[in-house]
Every structure is written in structure tokens, then in C-alpha cells.
PDB file of C-alpha atoms in Angstrom:
ATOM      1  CA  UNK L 123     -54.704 -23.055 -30.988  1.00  0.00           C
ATOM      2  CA  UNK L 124     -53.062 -20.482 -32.417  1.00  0.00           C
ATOM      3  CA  UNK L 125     -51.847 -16.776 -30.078  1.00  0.00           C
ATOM      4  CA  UNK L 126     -53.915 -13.748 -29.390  1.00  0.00           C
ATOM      5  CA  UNK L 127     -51.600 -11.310 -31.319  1.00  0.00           C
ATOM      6  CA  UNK L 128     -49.360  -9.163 -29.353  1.00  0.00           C
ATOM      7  CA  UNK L 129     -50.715  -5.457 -29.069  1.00  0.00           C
ATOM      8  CA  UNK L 130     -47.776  -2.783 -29.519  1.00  0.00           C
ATOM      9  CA  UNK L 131     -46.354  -1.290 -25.790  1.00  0.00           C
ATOM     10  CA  UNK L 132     -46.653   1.925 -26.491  1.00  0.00           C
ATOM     11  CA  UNK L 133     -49.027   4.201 -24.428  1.00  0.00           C
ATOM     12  CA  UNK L 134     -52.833   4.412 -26.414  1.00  0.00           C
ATOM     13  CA  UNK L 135     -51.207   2.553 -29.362  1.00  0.00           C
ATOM     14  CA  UNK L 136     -53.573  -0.568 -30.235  1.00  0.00           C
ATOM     15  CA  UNK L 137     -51.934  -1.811 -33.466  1.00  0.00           C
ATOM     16  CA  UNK L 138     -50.372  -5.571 -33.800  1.00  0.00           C
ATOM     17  CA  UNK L 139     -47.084  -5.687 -32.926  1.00  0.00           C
ATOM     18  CA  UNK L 140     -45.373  -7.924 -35.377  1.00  0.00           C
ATOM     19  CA  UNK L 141     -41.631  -7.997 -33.734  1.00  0.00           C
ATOM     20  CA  UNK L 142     -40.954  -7.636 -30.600  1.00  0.00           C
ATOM     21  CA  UNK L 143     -43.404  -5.680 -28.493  1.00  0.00           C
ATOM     22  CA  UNK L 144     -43.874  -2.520 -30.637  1.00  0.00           C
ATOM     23  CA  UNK L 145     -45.833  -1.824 -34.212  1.00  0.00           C
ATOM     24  CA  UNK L 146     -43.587  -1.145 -37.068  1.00  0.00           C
ATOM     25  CA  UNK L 147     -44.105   2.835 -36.824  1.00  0.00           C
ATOM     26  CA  UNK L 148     -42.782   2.599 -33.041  1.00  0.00           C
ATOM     27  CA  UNK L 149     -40.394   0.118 -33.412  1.00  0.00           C
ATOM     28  CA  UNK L 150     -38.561   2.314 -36.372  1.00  0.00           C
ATOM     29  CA  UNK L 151     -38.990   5.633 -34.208  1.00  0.00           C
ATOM     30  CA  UNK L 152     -37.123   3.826 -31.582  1.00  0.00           C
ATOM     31  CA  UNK L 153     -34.220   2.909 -33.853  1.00  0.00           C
ATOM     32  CA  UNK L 154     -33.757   5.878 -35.534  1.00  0.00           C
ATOM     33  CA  UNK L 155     -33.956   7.817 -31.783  1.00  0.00           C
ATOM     34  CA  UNK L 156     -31.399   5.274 -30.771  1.00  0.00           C
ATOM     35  CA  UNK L 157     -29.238   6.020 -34.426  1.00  0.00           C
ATOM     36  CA  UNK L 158     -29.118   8.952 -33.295  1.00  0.00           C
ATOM     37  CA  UNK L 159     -27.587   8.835 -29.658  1.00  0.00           C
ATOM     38  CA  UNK L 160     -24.988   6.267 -30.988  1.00  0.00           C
ATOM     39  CA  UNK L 161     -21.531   7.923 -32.263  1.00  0.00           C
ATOM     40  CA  UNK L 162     -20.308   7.764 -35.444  1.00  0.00           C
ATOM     41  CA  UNK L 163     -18.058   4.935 -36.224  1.00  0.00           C
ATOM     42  CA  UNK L 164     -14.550   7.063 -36.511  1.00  0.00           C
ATOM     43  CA  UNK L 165     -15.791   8.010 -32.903  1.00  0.00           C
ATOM     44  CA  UNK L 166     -15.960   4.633 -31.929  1.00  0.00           C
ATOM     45  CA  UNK L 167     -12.207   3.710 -33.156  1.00  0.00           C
ATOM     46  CA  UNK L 168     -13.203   2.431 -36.292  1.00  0.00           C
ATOM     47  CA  UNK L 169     -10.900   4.966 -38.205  1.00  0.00           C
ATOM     48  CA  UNK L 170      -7.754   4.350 -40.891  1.00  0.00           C
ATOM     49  CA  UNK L 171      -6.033   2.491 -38.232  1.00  0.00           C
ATOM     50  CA  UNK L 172      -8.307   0.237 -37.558  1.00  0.00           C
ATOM     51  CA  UNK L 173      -9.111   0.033 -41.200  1.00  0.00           C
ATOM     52  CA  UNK L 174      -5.353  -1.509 -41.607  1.00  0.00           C
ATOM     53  CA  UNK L 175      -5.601  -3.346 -38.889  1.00  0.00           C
ATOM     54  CA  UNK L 176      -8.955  -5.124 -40.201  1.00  0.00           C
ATOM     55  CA  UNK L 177      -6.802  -5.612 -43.411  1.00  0.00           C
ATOM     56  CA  UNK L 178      -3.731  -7.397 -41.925  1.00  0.00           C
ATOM     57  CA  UNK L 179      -6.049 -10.074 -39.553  1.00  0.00           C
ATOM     58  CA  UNK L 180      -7.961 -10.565 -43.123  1.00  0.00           C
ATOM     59  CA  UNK L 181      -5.090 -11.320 -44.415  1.00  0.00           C
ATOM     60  CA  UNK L 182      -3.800 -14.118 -41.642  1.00  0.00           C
ATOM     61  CA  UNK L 183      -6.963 -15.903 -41.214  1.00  0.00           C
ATOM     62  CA  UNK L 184      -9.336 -15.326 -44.028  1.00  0.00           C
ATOM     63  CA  UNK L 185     -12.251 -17.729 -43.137  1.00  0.00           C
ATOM     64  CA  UNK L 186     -14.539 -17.754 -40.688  1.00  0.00           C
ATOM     65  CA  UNK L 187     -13.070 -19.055 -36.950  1.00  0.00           C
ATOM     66  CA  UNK L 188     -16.281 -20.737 -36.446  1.00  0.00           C
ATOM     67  CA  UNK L 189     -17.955 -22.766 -39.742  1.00  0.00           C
ATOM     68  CA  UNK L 190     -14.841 -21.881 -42.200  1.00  0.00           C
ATOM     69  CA  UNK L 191     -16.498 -20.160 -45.022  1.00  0.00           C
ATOM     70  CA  UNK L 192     -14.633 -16.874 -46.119  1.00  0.00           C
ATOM     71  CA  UNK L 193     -15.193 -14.702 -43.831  1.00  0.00           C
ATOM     72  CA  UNK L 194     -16.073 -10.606 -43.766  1.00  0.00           C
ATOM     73  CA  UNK L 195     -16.270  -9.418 -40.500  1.00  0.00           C
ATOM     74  CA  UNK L 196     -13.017  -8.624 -37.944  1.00  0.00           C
ATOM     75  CA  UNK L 197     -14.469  -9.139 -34.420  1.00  0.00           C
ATOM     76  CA  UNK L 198     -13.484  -8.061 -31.311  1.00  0.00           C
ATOM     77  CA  UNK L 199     -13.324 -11.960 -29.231  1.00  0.00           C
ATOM     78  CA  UNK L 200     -13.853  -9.528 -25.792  1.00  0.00           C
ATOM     79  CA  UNK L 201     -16.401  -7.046 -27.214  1.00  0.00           C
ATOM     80  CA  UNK L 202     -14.125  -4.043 -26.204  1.00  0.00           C
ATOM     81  CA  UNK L 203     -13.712  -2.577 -29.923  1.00  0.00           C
ATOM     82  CA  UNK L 204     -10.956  -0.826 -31.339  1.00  0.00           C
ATOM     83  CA  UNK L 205     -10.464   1.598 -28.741  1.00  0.00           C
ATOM     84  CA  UNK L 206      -9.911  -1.002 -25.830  1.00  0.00           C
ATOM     85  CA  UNK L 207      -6.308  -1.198 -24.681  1.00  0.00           C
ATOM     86  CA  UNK L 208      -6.268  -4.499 -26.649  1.00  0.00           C
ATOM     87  CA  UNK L 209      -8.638  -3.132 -29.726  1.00  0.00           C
ATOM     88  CA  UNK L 210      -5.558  -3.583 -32.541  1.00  0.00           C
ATOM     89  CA  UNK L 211      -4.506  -6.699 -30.848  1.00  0.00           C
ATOM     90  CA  UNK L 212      -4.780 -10.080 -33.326  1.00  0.00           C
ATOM     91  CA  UNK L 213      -4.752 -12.219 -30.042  1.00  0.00           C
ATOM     92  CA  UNK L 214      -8.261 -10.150 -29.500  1.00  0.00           C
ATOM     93  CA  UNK L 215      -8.943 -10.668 -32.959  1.00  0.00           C
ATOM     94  CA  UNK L 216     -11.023 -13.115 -35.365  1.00  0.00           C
ATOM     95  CA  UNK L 217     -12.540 -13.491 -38.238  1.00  0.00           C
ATOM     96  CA  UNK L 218     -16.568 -14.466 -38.495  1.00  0.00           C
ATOM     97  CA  UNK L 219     -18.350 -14.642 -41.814  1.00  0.00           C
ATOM     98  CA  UNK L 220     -21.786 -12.695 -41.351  1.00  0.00           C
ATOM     99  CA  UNK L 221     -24.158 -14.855 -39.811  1.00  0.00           C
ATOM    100  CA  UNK L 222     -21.854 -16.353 -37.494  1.00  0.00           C
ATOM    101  CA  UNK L 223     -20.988 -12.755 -36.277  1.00  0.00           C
ATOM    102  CA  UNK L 224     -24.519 -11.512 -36.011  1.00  0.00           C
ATOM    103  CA  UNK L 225     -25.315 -15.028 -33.880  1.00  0.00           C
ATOM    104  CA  UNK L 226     -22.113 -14.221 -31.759  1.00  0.00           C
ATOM    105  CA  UNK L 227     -23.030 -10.230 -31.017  1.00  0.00           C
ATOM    106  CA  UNK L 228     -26.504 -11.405 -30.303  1.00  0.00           C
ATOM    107  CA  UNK L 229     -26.068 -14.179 -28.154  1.00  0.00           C
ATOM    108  CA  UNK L 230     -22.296 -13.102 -26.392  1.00  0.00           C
ATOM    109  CA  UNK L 231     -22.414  -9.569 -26.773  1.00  0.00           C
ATOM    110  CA  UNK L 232     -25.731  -8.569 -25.450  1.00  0.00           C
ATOM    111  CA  UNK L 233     -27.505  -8.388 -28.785  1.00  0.00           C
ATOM    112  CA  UNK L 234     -24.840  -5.538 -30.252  1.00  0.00           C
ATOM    113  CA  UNK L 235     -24.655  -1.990 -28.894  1.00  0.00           C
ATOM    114  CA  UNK L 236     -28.225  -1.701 -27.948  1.00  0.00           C
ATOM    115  CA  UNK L 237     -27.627  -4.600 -25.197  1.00  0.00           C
ATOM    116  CA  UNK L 238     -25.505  -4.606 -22.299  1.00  0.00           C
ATOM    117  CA  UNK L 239     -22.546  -4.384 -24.063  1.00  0.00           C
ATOM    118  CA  UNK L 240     -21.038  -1.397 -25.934  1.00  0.00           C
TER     119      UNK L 240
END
């Protein structure tokens, strides 16, 4: 038997809520108010150094550390980021291709910066 369907959490808001626990109009509102708390990325670290950095780990290990397809994303093994004492570090370092990074940031890194971790 199929589920009542959720109703969206916000206060005197009846409409379904499709993902999550909030209709699409709430659930973008909250992004964009959380977009808009979160620093820019050269604020975060992710500047021209990192940007060379990035470039050289490509370089050593160009596929993915966990399935071995080519990989496009640099990631941070502790979560700390570029401006951690070991954020330029290639020991700290590897290489994910995209869904294998957004299953690690989801499922180690608290689901990304909105989670626990930063």
C-alpha cells in the first residue's frame, strides 16, 4: 500500500514535499539562504595555490582511488580543505571521479558543508 505523501515542514505550508521534508519553493529558499552564509571559494583556500596544487596530484594519480575511472575531483582524505595545516599535502590528497566523491562527502563528510563537517 503505497505512503501518505509527506506534507512540507514549514509553518502553514500544506504542499507535498517531494525531497526531503520541504516543498520545492522552501527547499530552494533554504539553499539559496544557506548560498549565501557560505564564503566564497578563494575564502575557503581554494585560490591559485591550491589551483597548482590540484594540478600536480592530477598529474600523479589521474584515476579515481576508488573504481579507477579518470578521475576530476582532488579531495581532501580528512575533510580539512586547503586551508588545514595539511590542505596542500598529497599524503592528504586523492583523486575521486564524481560520483565516487559526491558518495564519499555524503556518507564520510557529513553530507558536504551543510553537514557536520566544514
Amino acid at each position: 500500500m503505497p505512503r501518505a505523501p509527506r506534507v512540507c515542514a514549514e509553518d502553514d505550508c500544506t504542499a507535498p514535499a517531494h525531497n526531503g521534508n520541504r516543498c520545492e519553493p522552501h527547499r530552494l529558499a533554504q539553499r539559496k539562504a544557506n548560498d549565501q552564509r557560505r564564503p566564497n571559494a578563494r575564502a575557503r583556500g581554494y585560490d591559485q595555490r591550491w589551483q597548482r596544487t590540484r594540478a600536480d596530484h592530477l598529474r600523479i594519480e589521474p584515476n579515481c582511488r576508488h573504481c579507477g575511472k579518470p578521475g576530476q575531483h582532488v579531495d581532501h582524505i580528512d575533510g580539512g580543505g586547503p586551508l588545514a595545516p595539511n590542505g596542500h599535502d598529497h599524503t592528504n590528497l586523492q583523486t575521486l571521479c564524481a560520483s565516487c566523491h559526491s558518495r564519499k562527502t555524503a556518507t564520510v563528510d557529513g553530507g558536504g558543508w551543510g553537514g557536520t563537517a566544514a
